[in-house]
Amino acid sequence: MTNRVRRILATIAALLVVGWCIVASDSFQACLQNARNQRAEDHTKKQSKLFNILAFPDQMRACTGAFLRENDDSIVAIFTFVLALATIYLWSATKGAVASAGENARRELRAYVAVVPTRIIRVPNDTVAIEVVARNFGRTPARATQINGGREILSFAGSKNIAERAFRYSRTAESMGRDLYPGDKREMPLPAFTVQEMDSMRERVNEARIHVAGIVTYEDIYGKICETTFYCLIHLIDFLQLIDRPERGNQIHFEYGPARYNRGT
C-alpha cells in the first residue's frame, strides 16, 4: 500500500470520526428532534414521504450549524491541535526528503567498480593465466582499490560455493592500495595454470568449466568502504581454442555466474 493511499484512508477515517462525533452529540440530536416535531406540527399526515426525505438535508444542515455555534471554542482548540500535528508531520517529511535527496546524490556520484575476465596472457613457465580487469564506472575515484580473485576448474555439480572459496586467494602486489579514477581500469593476473591443470582441461573439456571469482574493495569519496563481488564462467573448449590457435586472439568469452554473487554495495 502506497503512502498516498494511506493518507487518503486516514483522511476518510478522520472525517467519519468527526461526523460521528457531531451526529452522536446531545445538542445535535436535540436539534434534530425539535426540527422533526416542528415539521409534524406544520404539515398534515397527507404529505408524502418524499417531502420528508427532501426536507432531511435542511434539518441536518441547520442542526450541524447549531452544533458548531455551541461548541466553537472546542472546535477551535481541536483544529489548532490538528494544525500543530500537520506542522510536525510536514517538518518530518521535509527532513526525510532532504536526507533522501542527499543519499541519492551520494549514490549517483560515488564510484562503482566492476571486474571481469578479459584475456589470456602467457607466463614464463610456458603456461597461461587469466587476466581480470577492474573498471570504475562511477563519477568519482575509488580509493585504495584492492582486487582479490581466483580461479578453479570444477565440474558442473561442484560449483556451489566457488565464490566463497575463491575469495581466500591472496592479493597480488599490483592490485593493492591504488586509486581508480572514473573510466580508468586496472589489470590483475590470476594464478597461472600448471601443466597438470592444462592436461586436466583437455581430458575434461565436456564436463567442467573454469570458474573465476573474487571481490574488489575500495573506499568512495564519502569515506564508505564498498565492495563488489564477481563470478564468471569460462567454457573449457573456448579457453583451449585460444591456447591452441593463437591467431584467433586472446580475448576470453565468458558468462556471468549466479546473480547472488555478482553484486555490489
PDB file of C-alpha atoms in Angstrom:
ATOM      1  CA  MET A   1       0.000   0.000   0.000  1.00  0.00           C
ATOM      2  CA  THR A   2       1.449   3.347  -1.067  1.00  0.00           C
ATOM      3  CA  ASN A   3       1.789   6.401   1.186  1.00  0.00           C
ATOM      4  CA  ARG A   4      -0.792   8.266  -0.914  1.00  0.00           C
ATOM      5  CA  VAL A   5      -3.424   5.566  -0.357  1.00  0.00           C
ATOM      6  CA  ARG A   6      -2.635   5.542   3.348  1.00  0.00           C
ATOM      7  CA  ARG A   7      -3.131   9.313   3.557  1.00  0.00           C
ATOM      8  CA  ILE A   8      -6.473   9.092   1.710  1.00  0.00           C
ATOM      9  CA  LEU A   9      -7.711   6.333   4.002  1.00  0.00           C
ATOM     10  CA  ALA A  10      -6.568   8.255   7.087  1.00  0.00           C
ATOM     11  CA  THR A  11      -8.416  11.387   5.874  1.00  0.00           C
ATOM     12  CA  ILE A  12     -11.612   9.424   5.246  1.00  0.00           C
ATOM     13  CA  ALA A  13     -11.367   7.817   8.691  1.00  0.00           C
ATOM     14  CA  ALA A  14     -10.857  11.221  10.331  1.00  0.00           C
ATOM     15  CA  LEU A  15     -13.896  12.674   8.541  1.00  0.00           C
ATOM     16  CA  LEU A  16     -16.030   9.711   9.611  1.00  0.00           C
ATOM     17  CA  VAL A  17     -14.937  10.156  13.227  1.00  0.00           C
ATOM     18  CA  VAL A  18     -15.760  13.893  13.132  1.00  0.00           C
ATOM     19  CA  GLY A  19     -19.149  13.182  11.556  1.00  0.00           C
ATOM     20  CA  TRP A  20     -19.910  10.548  14.155  1.00  0.00           C
ATOM     21  CA  CYS A  21     -18.961  12.925  16.992  1.00  0.00           C
ATOM     22  CA  ILE A  22     -21.322  15.597  15.613  1.00  0.00           C
ATOM     23  CA  VAL A  23     -24.263  13.273  14.965  1.00  0.00           C
ATOM     24  CA  ALA A  24     -23.899  11.490  18.337  1.00  0.00           C
ATOM     25  CA  SER A  25     -23.785  14.719  20.364  1.00  0.00           C
ATOM     26  CA  ASP A  26     -26.723  15.639  22.610  1.00  0.00           C
ATOM     27  CA  SER A  27     -27.094  19.106  21.108  1.00  0.00           C
ATOM     28  CA  PHE A  28     -27.311  17.757  17.567  1.00  0.00           C
ATOM     29  CA  GLN A  29     -29.837  15.067  18.492  1.00  0.00           C
ATOM     30  CA  ALA A  30     -31.963  17.577  20.416  1.00  0.00           C
ATOM     31  CA  CYS A  31     -31.926  19.990  17.465  1.00  0.00           C
ATOM     32  CA  LEU A  32     -32.864  17.212  15.058  1.00  0.00           C
ATOM     33  CA  GLN A  33     -35.735  16.098  17.275  1.00  0.00           C
ATOM     34  CA  ASN A  34     -37.037  19.654  17.547  1.00  0.00           C
ATOM     35  CA  ALA A  35     -36.898  20.007  13.778  1.00  0.00           C
ATOM     36  CA  ARG A  36     -38.902  16.816  13.351  1.00  0.00           C
ATOM     37  CA  ASN A  37     -41.508  17.942  15.838  1.00  0.00           C
ATOM     38  CA  GLN A  38     -41.813  21.283  14.079  1.00  0.00           C
ATOM     39  CA  ARG A  39     -42.317  19.544  10.760  1.00  0.00           C
ATOM     40  CA  ALA A  40     -45.017  17.350  12.261  1.00  0.00           C
ATOM     41  CA  GLU A  41     -46.887  20.386  13.557  1.00  0.00           C
ATOM     42  CA  ASP A  42     -46.632  22.390  10.334  1.00  0.00           C
ATOM     43  CA  HIS A  43     -47.687  19.683   7.929  1.00  0.00           C
ATOM     44  CA  THR A  44     -50.515  17.163   7.822  1.00  0.00           C
ATOM     45  CA  LYS A  45     -50.180  13.435   7.606  1.00  0.00           C
ATOM     46  CA  LYS A  46     -51.334  13.552   3.986  1.00  0.00           C
ATOM     47  CA  GLN A  47     -47.948  14.800   2.875  1.00  0.00           C
ATOM     48  CA  SER A  48     -45.898  12.234   1.044  1.00  0.00           C
ATOM     49  CA  LYS A  49     -42.734  10.605   2.404  1.00  0.00           C
ATOM     50  CA  LEU A  50     -40.816  12.215  -0.451  1.00  0.00           C
ATOM     51  CA  PHE A  51     -41.330  15.644   1.099  1.00  0.00           C
ATOM     52  CA  ASN A  52     -39.897  14.471   4.409  1.00  0.00           C
ATOM     53  CA  ILE A  53     -36.895  12.943   2.636  1.00  0.00           C
ATOM     54  CA  LEU A  54     -36.203  16.165   0.741  1.00  0.00           C
ATOM     55  CA  ALA A  55     -36.503  18.181   3.955  1.00  0.00           C
ATOM     56  CA  PHE A  56     -33.982  15.979   5.799  1.00  0.00           C
ATOM     57  CA  PRO A  57     -30.822  17.653   4.358  1.00  0.00           C
ATOM     58  CA  ASP A  58     -32.098  21.051   5.515  1.00  0.00           C
ATOM     59  CA  GLN A  59     -32.587  19.688   9.014  1.00  0.00           C
ATOM     60  CA  MET A  60     -29.084  18.178   9.031  1.00  0.00           C
ATOM     61  CA  ARG A  61     -27.512  21.420   7.826  1.00  0.00           C
ATOM     62  CA  ALA A  62     -29.369  23.517  10.397  1.00  0.00           C
ATOM     63  CA  CYS A  63     -28.514  21.208  13.266  1.00  0.00           C
ATOM     64  CA  THR A  64     -24.853  20.998  12.215  1.00  0.00           C
ATOM     65  CA  GLY A  65     -24.694  24.793  12.250  1.00  0.00           C
ATOM     66  CA  ALA A  66     -26.235  24.846  15.714  1.00  0.00           C
ATOM     67  CA  PHE A  67     -23.698  22.304  16.924  1.00  0.00           C
ATOM     68  CA  LEU A  68     -20.811  24.395  15.584  1.00  0.00           C
ATOM     69  CA  ARG A  69     -22.089  27.563  17.236  1.00  0.00           C
ATOM     70  CA  GLU A  70     -22.497  25.874  20.599  1.00  0.00           C
ATOM     71  CA  ASN A  71     -19.034  24.241  20.523  1.00  0.00           C
ATOM     72  CA  ASP A  72     -16.972  26.857  18.716  1.00  0.00           C
ATOM     73  CA  ASP A  73     -14.297  27.082  21.448  1.00  0.00           C
ATOM     74  CA  SER A  74     -13.751  23.305  21.487  1.00  0.00           C
ATOM     75  CA  ILE A  75     -13.672  23.176  17.703  1.00  0.00           C
ATOM     76  CA  VAL A  76     -11.035  25.914  17.543  1.00  0.00           C
ATOM     77  CA  ALA A  77      -8.927  24.026  20.073  1.00  0.00           C
ATOM     78  CA  ILE A  78      -9.241  20.778  18.095  1.00  0.00           C
ATOM     79  CA  PHE A  79      -8.293  22.414  14.815  1.00  0.00           C
ATOM     80  CA  THR A  80      -5.327  24.100  16.494  1.00  0.00           C
ATOM     81  CA  PHE A  81      -4.155  20.715  17.713  1.00  0.00           C
ATOM     82  CA  VAL A  82      -4.636  19.184  14.245  1.00  0.00           C
ATOM     83  CA  LEU A  83      -2.723  22.079  12.687  1.00  0.00           C
ATOM     84  CA  ALA A  84       0.141  21.508  15.108  1.00  0.00           C
ATOM     85  CA  LEU A  85       0.248  17.814  14.194  1.00  0.00           C
ATOM     86  CA  ALA A  86       0.199  18.686  10.481  1.00  0.00           C
ATOM     87  CA  THR A  87       3.102  21.100  11.003  1.00  0.00           C
ATOM     88  CA  ILE A  88       5.123  18.421  12.801  1.00  0.00           C
ATOM     89  CA  TYR A  89       4.346  15.923  10.036  1.00  0.00           C
ATOM     90  CA  LEU A  90       5.375  18.426   7.361  1.00  0.00           C
ATOM     91  CA  TRP A  91       8.649  19.127   9.157  1.00  0.00           C
ATOM     92  CA  SER A  92       9.355  15.402   9.476  1.00  0.00           C
ATOM     93  CA  ALA A  93       8.512  14.772   5.807  1.00  0.00           C
ATOM     94  CA  THR A  94      10.730  17.655   4.696  1.00  0.00           C
ATOM     95  CA  LYS A  95      13.615  16.395   6.820  1.00  0.00           C
ATOM     96  CA  GLY A  96      13.188  12.895   5.355  1.00  0.00           C
ATOM     97  CA  ALA A  97      13.089  14.276   1.811  1.00  0.00           C
ATOM     98  CA  VAL A  98      16.317  16.228   2.380  1.00  0.00           C
ATOM     99  CA  ALA A  99      18.037  13.141   3.791  1.00  0.00           C
ATOM    100  CA  SER A 100      16.774  11.020   0.897  1.00  0.00           C
ATOM    101  CA  ALA A 101      17.982  13.593  -1.642  1.00  0.00           C
ATOM    102  CA  GLY A 102      21.427  13.578  -0.038  1.00  0.00           C
ATOM    103  CA  GLU A 103      21.582   9.792  -0.108  1.00  0.00           C
ATOM    104  CA  ASN A 104      20.501   9.716  -3.765  1.00  0.00           C
ATOM    105  CA  ALA A 105      23.198  12.262  -4.612  1.00  0.00           C
ATOM    106  CA  ARG A 106      25.830  10.119  -2.891  1.00  0.00           C
ATOM    107  CA  ARG A 107      24.689   7.043  -4.814  1.00  0.00           C
ATOM    108  CA  GLU A 108      24.820   8.927  -8.088  1.00  0.00           C
ATOM    109  CA  LEU A 109      28.254  10.447  -7.504  1.00  0.00           C
ATOM    110  CA  ARG A 110      30.068   7.569  -5.821  1.00  0.00           C
ATOM    111  CA  ALA A 111      32.457   5.157  -7.509  1.00  0.00           C
ATOM    112  CA  TYR A 112      31.210   1.859  -8.948  1.00  0.00           C
ATOM    113  CA  VAL A 113      33.817  -0.776  -9.717  1.00  0.00           C
ATOM    114  CA  ALA A 114      33.180  -3.936 -11.747  1.00  0.00           C
ATOM    115  CA  VAL A 115      35.589  -6.786 -12.515  1.00  0.00           C
ATOM    116  CA  VAL A 116      35.504  -9.234 -15.445  1.00  0.00           C
ATOM    117  CA  PRO A 117      37.984 -11.655 -17.073  1.00  0.00           C
ATOM    118  CA  THR A 118      39.261 -10.256 -20.351  1.00  0.00           C
ATOM    119  CA  ARG A 119      42.125 -12.192 -21.910  1.00  0.00           C
ATOM    120  CA  ILE A 120      44.668 -14.982 -21.700  1.00  0.00           C
ATOM    121  CA  ILE A 121      48.279 -13.996 -21.009  1.00  0.00           C
ATOM    122  CA  ARG A 122      51.423 -16.074 -21.420  1.00  0.00           C
ATOM    123  CA  VAL A 123      53.610 -16.592 -18.378  1.00  0.00           C
ATOM    124  CA  PRO A 124      57.323 -17.571 -18.194  1.00  0.00           C
ATOM    125  CA  ASN A 125      56.779 -21.220 -17.214  1.00  0.00           C
ATOM    126  CA  ASP A 126      55.348 -21.963 -20.665  1.00  0.00           C
ATOM    127  CA  THR A 127      51.768 -21.935 -19.490  1.00  0.00           C
ATOM    128  CA  VAL A 128      48.972 -19.337 -19.304  1.00  0.00           C
ATOM    129  CA  ALA A 129      46.941 -17.270 -16.863  1.00  0.00           C
ATOM    130  CA  ILE A 130      43.638 -15.407 -16.961  1.00  0.00           C
ATOM    131  CA  GLU A 131      43.764 -11.657 -16.607  1.00  0.00           C
ATOM    132  CA  VAL A 132      40.865  -9.816 -14.980  1.00  0.00           C
ATOM    133  CA  VAL A 133      40.209  -6.113 -15.353  1.00  0.00           C
ATOM    134  CA  ALA A 134      38.647  -3.776 -12.796  1.00  0.00           C
ATOM    135  CA  ARG A 135      36.984  -0.665 -14.197  1.00  0.00           C
ATOM    136  CA  ASN A 136      35.464   2.325 -12.425  1.00  0.00           C
ATOM    137  CA  PHE A 137      32.075   3.091 -13.972  1.00  0.00           C
ATOM    138  CA  GLY A 138      31.224   5.773 -11.392  1.00  0.00           C
ATOM    139  CA  ARG A 139      31.756   9.535 -11.370  1.00  0.00           C
ATOM    140  CA  THR A 140      34.330   9.827  -8.597  1.00  0.00           C
ATOM    141  CA  PRO A 141      37.556   7.988  -7.689  1.00  0.00           C
ATOM    142  CA  ALA A 142      37.612   4.608  -5.990  1.00  0.00           C
ATOM    143  CA  ARG A 143      40.316   4.974  -3.352  1.00  0.00           C
ATOM    144  CA  ALA A 144      42.699   2.253  -2.170  1.00  0.00           C
ATOM    145  CA  THR A 145      41.261  -0.289  -4.594  1.00  0.00           C
ATOM    146  CA  GLN A 146      42.163  -3.896  -3.802  1.00  0.00           C
ATOM    147  CA  ILE A 147      41.332  -6.849  -6.058  1.00  0.00           C
ATOM    148  CA  ASN A 148      41.126 -10.354  -4.676  1.00  0.00           C
ATOM    149  CA  GLY A 149      40.449 -13.059  -7.266  1.00  0.00           C
ATOM    150  CA  GLY A 150      40.929 -16.705  -8.031  1.00  0.00           C
ATOM    151  CA  ARG A 151      40.042 -19.455 -10.496  1.00  0.00           C
ATOM    152  CA  GLU A 152      39.304 -23.152 -10.288  1.00  0.00           C
ATOM    153  CA  ILE A 153      38.433 -25.943 -12.697  1.00  0.00           C
ATOM    154  CA  LEU A 154      35.261 -27.581 -11.430  1.00  0.00           C
ATOM    155  CA  SER A 155      32.617 -29.905 -12.739  1.00  0.00           C
ATOM    156  CA  PHE A 156      29.089 -28.597 -13.136  1.00  0.00           C
ATOM    157  CA  ALA A 157      27.981 -30.222  -9.869  1.00  0.00           C
ATOM    158  CA  GLY A 158      30.881 -28.949  -7.776  1.00  0.00           C
ATOM    159  CA  SER A 159      30.498 -25.210  -8.169  1.00  0.00           C
ATOM    160  CA  LYS A 160      28.086 -24.291  -5.393  1.00  0.00           C
ATOM    161  CA  ASN A 161      30.494 -22.399  -3.122  1.00  0.00           C
ATOM    162  CA  ILE A 162      33.220 -21.415  -5.567  1.00  0.00           C
ATOM    163  CA  ALA A 163      32.786 -17.700  -4.896  1.00  0.00           C
ATOM    164  CA  GLU A 164      33.450 -18.031  -1.166  1.00  0.00           C
ATOM    165  CA  ARG A 165      36.479 -20.284  -1.754  1.00  0.00           C
ATOM    166  CA  ALA A 166      37.951 -18.009  -4.407  1.00  0.00           C
ATOM    167  CA  PHE A 167      37.777 -15.061  -2.002  1.00  0.00           C
ATOM    168  CA  ARG A 168      40.534 -16.693   0.041  1.00  0.00           C
ATOM    169  CA  TYR A 169      43.125 -16.219  -2.687  1.00  0.00           C
ATOM    170  CA  SER A 170      45.816 -13.722  -1.707  1.00  0.00           C
ATOM    171  CA  ARG A 171      46.011 -10.370  -3.473  1.00  0.00           C
ATOM    172  CA  THR A 172      48.927  -9.562  -5.742  1.00  0.00           C
ATOM    173  CA  ALA A 173      51.105  -6.559  -5.023  1.00  0.00           C
ATOM    174  CA  GLU A 174      49.932  -4.880  -8.239  1.00  0.00           C
ATOM    175  CA  SER A 175      46.316  -4.951  -7.091  1.00  0.00           C
ATOM    176  CA  MET A 176      46.652  -3.285  -3.707  1.00  0.00           C
ATOM    177  CA  GLY A 177      46.005   0.212  -2.497  1.00  0.00           C
ATOM    178  CA  ARG A 178      45.773   2.223  -5.710  1.00  0.00           C
ATOM    179  CA  ASP A 179      43.165   4.799  -6.650  1.00  0.00           C
ATOM    180  CA  LEU A 180      40.972   4.039  -9.626  1.00  0.00           C
ATOM    181  CA  TYR A 181      39.607   7.151 -11.313  1.00  0.00           C
ATOM    182  CA  PRO A 182      36.380   7.329 -13.361  1.00  0.00           C
ATOM    183  CA  GLY A 183      36.824   5.477 -16.639  1.00  0.00           C
ATOM    184  CA  ASP A 184      40.179   4.009 -15.591  1.00  0.00           C
ATOM    185  CA  LYS A 185      40.877   0.292 -15.487  1.00  0.00           C
ATOM    186  CA  ARG A 186      43.392  -1.950 -13.759  1.00  0.00           C
ATOM    187  CA  GLU A 187      44.527  -5.396 -14.845  1.00  0.00           C
ATOM    188  CA  MET A 188      45.393  -8.234 -12.496  1.00  0.00           C
ATOM    189  CA  PRO A 189      46.555 -11.757 -13.478  1.00  0.00           C
ATOM    190  CA  LEU A 190      45.023 -14.666 -11.639  1.00  0.00           C
ATOM    191  CA  PRO A 191      47.248 -17.577 -10.516  1.00  0.00           C
ATOM    192  CA  ALA A 192      48.765 -19.283 -13.571  1.00  0.00           C
ATOM    193  CA  PHE A 193      47.642 -22.740 -14.621  1.00  0.00           C
ATOM    194  CA  THR A 194      50.072 -25.578 -14.066  1.00  0.00           C
ATOM    195  CA  VAL A 195      50.964 -28.108 -16.751  1.00  0.00           C
ATOM    196  CA  GLN A 196      48.931 -30.711 -14.883  1.00  0.00           C
ATOM    197  CA  GLU A 197      45.875 -28.414 -14.880  1.00  0.00           C
ATOM    198  CA  MET A 198      46.230 -27.835 -18.605  1.00  0.00           C
ATOM    199  CA  ASP A 199      46.279 -31.614 -19.189  1.00  0.00           C
ATOM    200  CA  SER A 200      43.208 -31.953 -16.947  1.00  0.00           C
ATOM    201  CA  MET A 201      41.340 -29.379 -19.045  1.00  0.00           C
ATOM    202  CA  ARG A 202      41.869 -31.408 -22.214  1.00  0.00           C
ATOM    203  CA  GLU A 203      40.588 -34.558 -20.518  1.00  0.00           C
ATOM    204  CA  ARG A 204      37.511 -32.868 -19.003  1.00  0.00           C
ATOM    205  CA  VAL A 205      36.640 -30.496 -21.814  1.00  0.00           C
ATOM    206  CA  ASN A 206      32.992 -31.618 -21.878  1.00  0.00           C
ATOM    207  CA  GLU A 207      32.363 -31.975 -18.157  1.00  0.00           C
ATOM    208  CA  ALA A 208      33.987 -28.983 -16.433  1.00  0.00           C
ATOM    209  CA  ARG A 209      34.336 -25.228 -16.628  1.00  0.00           C
ATOM    210  CA  ILE A 210      36.751 -22.608 -15.356  1.00  0.00           C
ATOM    211  CA  HIS A 211      35.173 -20.654 -12.520  1.00  0.00           C
ATOM    212  CA  VAL A 212      36.542 -17.156 -11.961  1.00  0.00           C
ATOM    213  CA  ALA A 213      35.502 -15.421  -8.752  1.00  0.00           C
ATOM    214  CA  GLY A 214      36.642 -12.737  -6.382  1.00  0.00           C
ATOM    215  CA  ILE A 215      35.970  -9.465  -4.662  1.00  0.00           C
ATOM    216  CA  VAL A 216      37.170  -5.893  -5.092  1.00  0.00           C
ATOM    217  CA  THR A 217      37.130  -3.488  -2.144  1.00  0.00           C
ATOM    218  CA  TYR A 218      37.562   0.264  -2.218  1.00  0.00           C
ATOM    219  CA  GLU A 219      36.667   3.479  -0.404  1.00  0.00           C
ATOM    220  CA  ASP A 220      34.393   6.073  -2.002  1.00  0.00           C
ATOM    221  CA  ILE A 221      34.793   9.848  -1.633  1.00  0.00           C
ATOM    222  CA  TYR A 222      32.383   9.842   1.325  1.00  0.00           C
ATOM    223  CA  GLY A 223      34.623   7.511   3.355  1.00  0.00           C
ATOM    224  CA  LYS A 224      32.414   4.434   2.945  1.00  0.00           C
ATOM    225  CA  ILE A 225      34.080   1.075   2.352  1.00  0.00           C
ATOM    226  CA  CYS A 226      32.445  -0.578  -0.664  1.00  0.00           C
ATOM    227  CA  GLU A 227      32.845  -3.990  -2.227  1.00  0.00           C
ATOM    228  CA  THR A 228      31.845  -5.701  -5.454  1.00  0.00           C
ATOM    229  CA  THR A 229      31.877  -9.456  -5.893  1.00  0.00           C
ATOM    230  CA  PHE A 230      32.295 -11.092  -9.283  1.00  0.00           C
ATOM    231  CA  TYR A 231      31.699 -14.615 -10.505  1.00  0.00           C
ATOM    232  CA  CYS A 232      32.107 -15.720 -14.139  1.00  0.00           C
ATOM    233  CA  LEU A 233      32.247 -18.997 -16.020  1.00  0.00           C
ATOM    234  CA  ILE A 234      34.517 -19.911 -18.954  1.00  0.00           C
ATOM    235  CA  HIS A 235      33.880 -22.994 -21.089  1.00  0.00           C
ATOM    236  CA  LEU A 236      36.961 -25.169 -21.478  1.00  0.00           C
ATOM    237  CA  ILE A 237      36.528 -25.594 -25.213  1.00  0.00           C
ATOM    238  CA  ASP A 238      36.630 -21.803 -25.720  1.00  0.00           C
ATOM    239  CA  PHE A 239      39.651 -21.486 -23.457  1.00  0.00           C
ATOM    240  CA  LEU A 240      41.617 -24.289 -25.142  1.00  0.00           C
ATOM    241  CA  GLN A 241      40.897 -22.982 -28.641  1.00  0.00           C
ATOM    242  CA  LEU A 242      42.539 -19.661 -27.752  1.00  0.00           C
ATOM    243  CA  ILE A 243      45.591 -21.507 -26.431  1.00  0.00           C
ATOM    244  CA  ASP A 244      45.916 -23.909 -29.341  1.00  0.00           C
ATOM    245  CA  ARG A 245      45.187 -21.319 -32.008  1.00  0.00           C
ATOM    246  CA  PRO A 246      46.883 -18.036 -31.003  1.00  0.00           C
ATOM    247  CA  GLU A 247      45.905 -16.450 -34.315  1.00  0.00           C
ATOM    248  CA  ARG A 248      42.351 -16.254 -33.020  1.00  0.00           C
ATOM    249  CA  GLY A 249      43.439 -13.716 -30.420  1.00  0.00           C
ATOM    250  CA  ASN A 250      43.439 -13.778 -26.637  1.00  0.00           C
ATOM    251  CA  GLN A 251      40.073 -12.272 -25.704  1.00  0.00           C
ATOM    252  CA  ILE A 252      38.111 -14.613 -23.433  1.00  0.00           C
ATOM    253  CA  HIS A 253      34.425 -15.288 -23.909  1.00  0.00           C
ATOM    254  CA  PHE A 254      32.727 -15.690 -20.522  1.00  0.00           C
ATOM    255  CA  GLU A 255      29.291 -15.796 -18.967  1.00  0.00           C
ATOM    256  CA  TYR A 256      28.187 -14.497 -15.589  1.00  0.00           C
ATOM    257  CA  GLY A 257      27.559 -16.966 -12.810  1.00  0.00           C
ATOM    258  CA  PRO A 258      24.683 -16.893 -10.279  1.00  0.00           C
ATOM    259  CA  ALA A 259      23.349 -13.373  -9.747  1.00  0.00           C
ATOM    260  CA  ARG A 260      23.628 -13.616  -5.966  1.00  0.00           C
ATOM    261  CA  TYR A 261      27.427 -13.437  -6.321  1.00  0.00           C
ATOM    262  CA  ASN A 262      27.594 -10.621  -8.867  1.00  0.00           C
ATOM    263  CA  ARG A 263      26.600  -7.771  -6.611  1.00  0.00           C
ATOM    264  CA  GLY A 264      27.961  -4.613  -5.054  1.00  0.00           C
ATOM    265  CA  THR A 265      27.455  -2.436  -2.006  1.00  0.00           C
TER     266      THR A 265
END
